[in-house]
Amino acid sequence: MYDQVRQVDTEIADILEAELGRQRNQLEMIASENFTSRAVMETMGSTLTNKYAEGYPKKRYYGGCVHVDEAEMLAKRRAMALFGAERANVQPHSGSTANMTAYLAFLKPGDKILGLSLSHGGHLTHGHPVNFSGLLFDALHYEVSPDTETIDYDKLRTQALAERPKMLVGGASAYPRFWDYEKLRSIADEIDAILMFDMAHIAGLVAGGVHPSPVPFCDVVTSTTHKTLRGPRGGLVLSRKDKFKAINKMNFPGIQGGPLMHVVAAKAVCFQECMQGDFKLYAKSMVDNAKALGDALMERGFHLVSGGTDNHLLLVNVAGKGLTGKAMEELLEHVGITCNKNTVPFDKESPFVTSGVRLGTPALTTRGMGVEEMGRIAHIIDSAVQNQENQDKLDALRAEAEDLCQSFPLYPGMA
Ligand code: PLP
């Protein structure tokens, strides 16, 4: 493996090998990460990376696009079929550019948008002041209720009626519950706003039929393709027919130049994989695993934001265990679990410290782990918290995590 790279660059070859080792030997619980198939990876590493293809299929600004046209048309057709969408643009380089495309297709700088606050589970691109979305637009935020830690739709409606944003944005990076799309739609209709939903985190669950789809309710739906969807790193915009022209025009030439055709083709492969029966089982298993892990953690006295999960992620408030999110992330890294610190609603700590960690099941489920393994992981997490000062015990827990990894090999055959 990496022979060609090694001949040119031993330093990068060493890094590639080390990263493969890390991915194999740690329990990957970052909720936004996954392990793509070899087919997706092979497509990303293909000759399509050499091709310029500004424009859209059959309407390119470069010659020689016959094959990449076929790849992009396949990706579009499959995305539309997978999500029951009228139209799909598969060119966004990332979730962020997909969101930028959706905003700028319908809004002018200075227009009002209303999205979920970052500290309540939303994403930077939903109007945070340091992000283009907050810099370009007059961004307002809704929050979760302090009692239920779920979205307070009545309050959101009141805020929307008072502020009358031009776009209402749904979707999140750290929200473990179902969304009420019907309510979002009716609020958007009351103020004549565009309804956009960013399903980056839950796209694989929607594709697998275990999470309701935002597509029938929204004017525009954006996504990444590399989280629960398990494809290459990239973005996607789905829309109704009447909104599509504006979206296409904004993605290219508005925001991007040449599309990454190796990634576009890899998205087609990903969508093909998502349409197979076993992807449905995978999607169900992600949710079953998250619920099992959540139950096992709650039994051990951990507080889960909103009291549980409906999807692939858990937001664990560790303040009650006397830890910050930062300390918990470091502790778990120590015992072979990779995750990220995360603010919890109404967090008293700074975003660099936080009171929570976000745990996700997409990657471990891809390895084949199930509810039994989630029980073992809950035990490792709990024991780590209880034995923070006991190095021998922490080493033993790390060995347990590695043992678990070895029982569920990742990329077998990849040298
Ligand atoms: N939207 C949501 C809800 C996300 O969680 C993320 C990434 O974490 C993005 C957008 C941005 O995606 P990318 O990192 O590909 O720009």
mmCIF file of N, CA and C and ligand atoms in Angstrom, residues 94-96 99 123 125 172-173 198 200-201 224 226-227, ligand 1:
data_model
loop_
_atom_site.group_PDB
_atom_site.id
_atom_site.type_symbol
_atom_site.label_atom_id
_atom_site.label_comp_id
_atom_site.label_asym_id
_atom_site.label_seq_id
_atom_site.Cartn_x
_atom_site.Cartn_y
_atom_site.Cartn_z
ATOM 1 N N SER A 94 -18.170 21.031 -0.456
ATOM 2 C CA SER A 94 -18.320 20.709 0.972
ATOM 3 C C SER A 94 -19.723 21.089 1.430
ATOM 4 N N GLY A 95 -20.031 20.734 2.658
ATOM 5 C CA GLY A 95 -21.306 21.140 3.244
ATOM 6 C C GLY A 95 -21.395 22.654 3.344
ATOM 7 N N SER A 96 -20.264 23.282 3.642
ATOM 8 C CA SER A 96 -20.277 24.747 3.778
ATOM 9 C C SER A 96 -20.587 25.426 2.451
ATOM 10 N N ASN A 99 -24.213 25.086 1.645
ATOM 11 C CA ASN A 99 -25.035 26.063 2.363
ATOM 12 C C ASN A 99 -24.882 27.462 1.774
ATOM 13 N N HIS A 123 -25.047 24.671 13.335
ATOM 14 C CA HIS A 123 -23.713 24.658 12.717
ATOM 15 C C HIS A 123 -23.232 26.074 12.473
ATOM 16 N N THR A 125 -22.218 27.441 9.913
ATOM 17 C CA THR A 125 -22.755 28.030 8.678
ATOM 18 C C THR A 125 -24.230 28.403 8.793
ATOM 19 N N ALA A 172 -28.821 20.645 12.064
ATOM 20 C CA ALA A 172 -27.907 20.799 13.194
ATOM 21 C C ALA A 172 -26.699 19.885 13.077
ATOM 22 N N SER A 173 -25.743 20.170 13.965
ATOM 23 C CA SER A 173 -24.554 19.305 14.071
ATOM 24 C C SER A 173 -24.574 18.505 15.364
ATOM 25 N N ASP A 198 -30.690 21.777 6.490
ATOM 26 C CA ASP A 198 -29.348 21.214 6.322
ATOM 27 C C ASP A 198 -29.340 19.844 7.000
ATOM 28 N N ALA A 200 -27.078 17.502 6.815
ATOM 29 C CA ALA A 200 -25.735 16.907 6.748
ATOM 30 C C ALA A 200 -25.575 15.711 7.699
ATOM 31 N N HIS A 201 -26.010 15.889 8.933
ATOM 32 C CA HIS A 201 -25.773 14.809 9.900
ATOM 33 C C HIS A 201 -26.656 13.600 9.677
ATOM 34 N N THR A 224 -23.974 17.210 3.564
ATOM 35 C CA THR A 224 -22.649 16.709 3.222
ATOM 36 C C THR A 224 -22.862 15.278 2.736
ATOM 37 N N HIS A 226 -20.355 12.912 3.464
ATOM 38 C CA HIS A 226 -19.332 12.075 4.128
ATOM 39 C C HIS A 226 -19.659 11.676 5.566
ATOM 40 N N LYS A 227 -20.840 12.014 6.042
ATOM 41 C CA LYS A 227 -21.136 11.667 7.441
ATOM 42 C C LYS A 227 -21.901 10.339 7.448
HETATM 43 N N1 PLP B 1 -23.783 21.479 8.044
HETATM 44 C C1 PLP B 1 -23.774 20.711 9.126
HETATM 45 C C2 PLP B 1 -25.062 20.463 9.863
HETATM 46 C C3 PLP B 1 -22.584 20.136 9.570
HETATM 47 O O1 PLP B 1 -22.572 19.388 10.669
HETATM 48 C C4 PLP B 1 -21.387 20.387 8.842
HETATM 49 C C5 PLP B 1 -20.101 19.826 9.244
HETATM 50 O O2 PLP B 1 -19.847 19.389 10.290
HETATM 51 C C6 PLP B 1 -21.461 21.237 7.727
HETATM 52 C C7 PLP B 1 -22.666 21.756 7.348
HETATM 53 C C8 PLP B 1 -20.230 21.654 6.981
HETATM 54 O O3 PLP B 1 -19.701 20.653 6.207
HETATM 55 P P1 PLP B 1 -18.188 20.770 5.678
HETATM 56 O O4 PLP B 1 -17.312 20.485 6.844
HETATM 57 O O5 PLP B 1 -18.145 19.736 4.586
HETATM 58 O O6 PLP B 1 -18.008 22.151 5.152
#
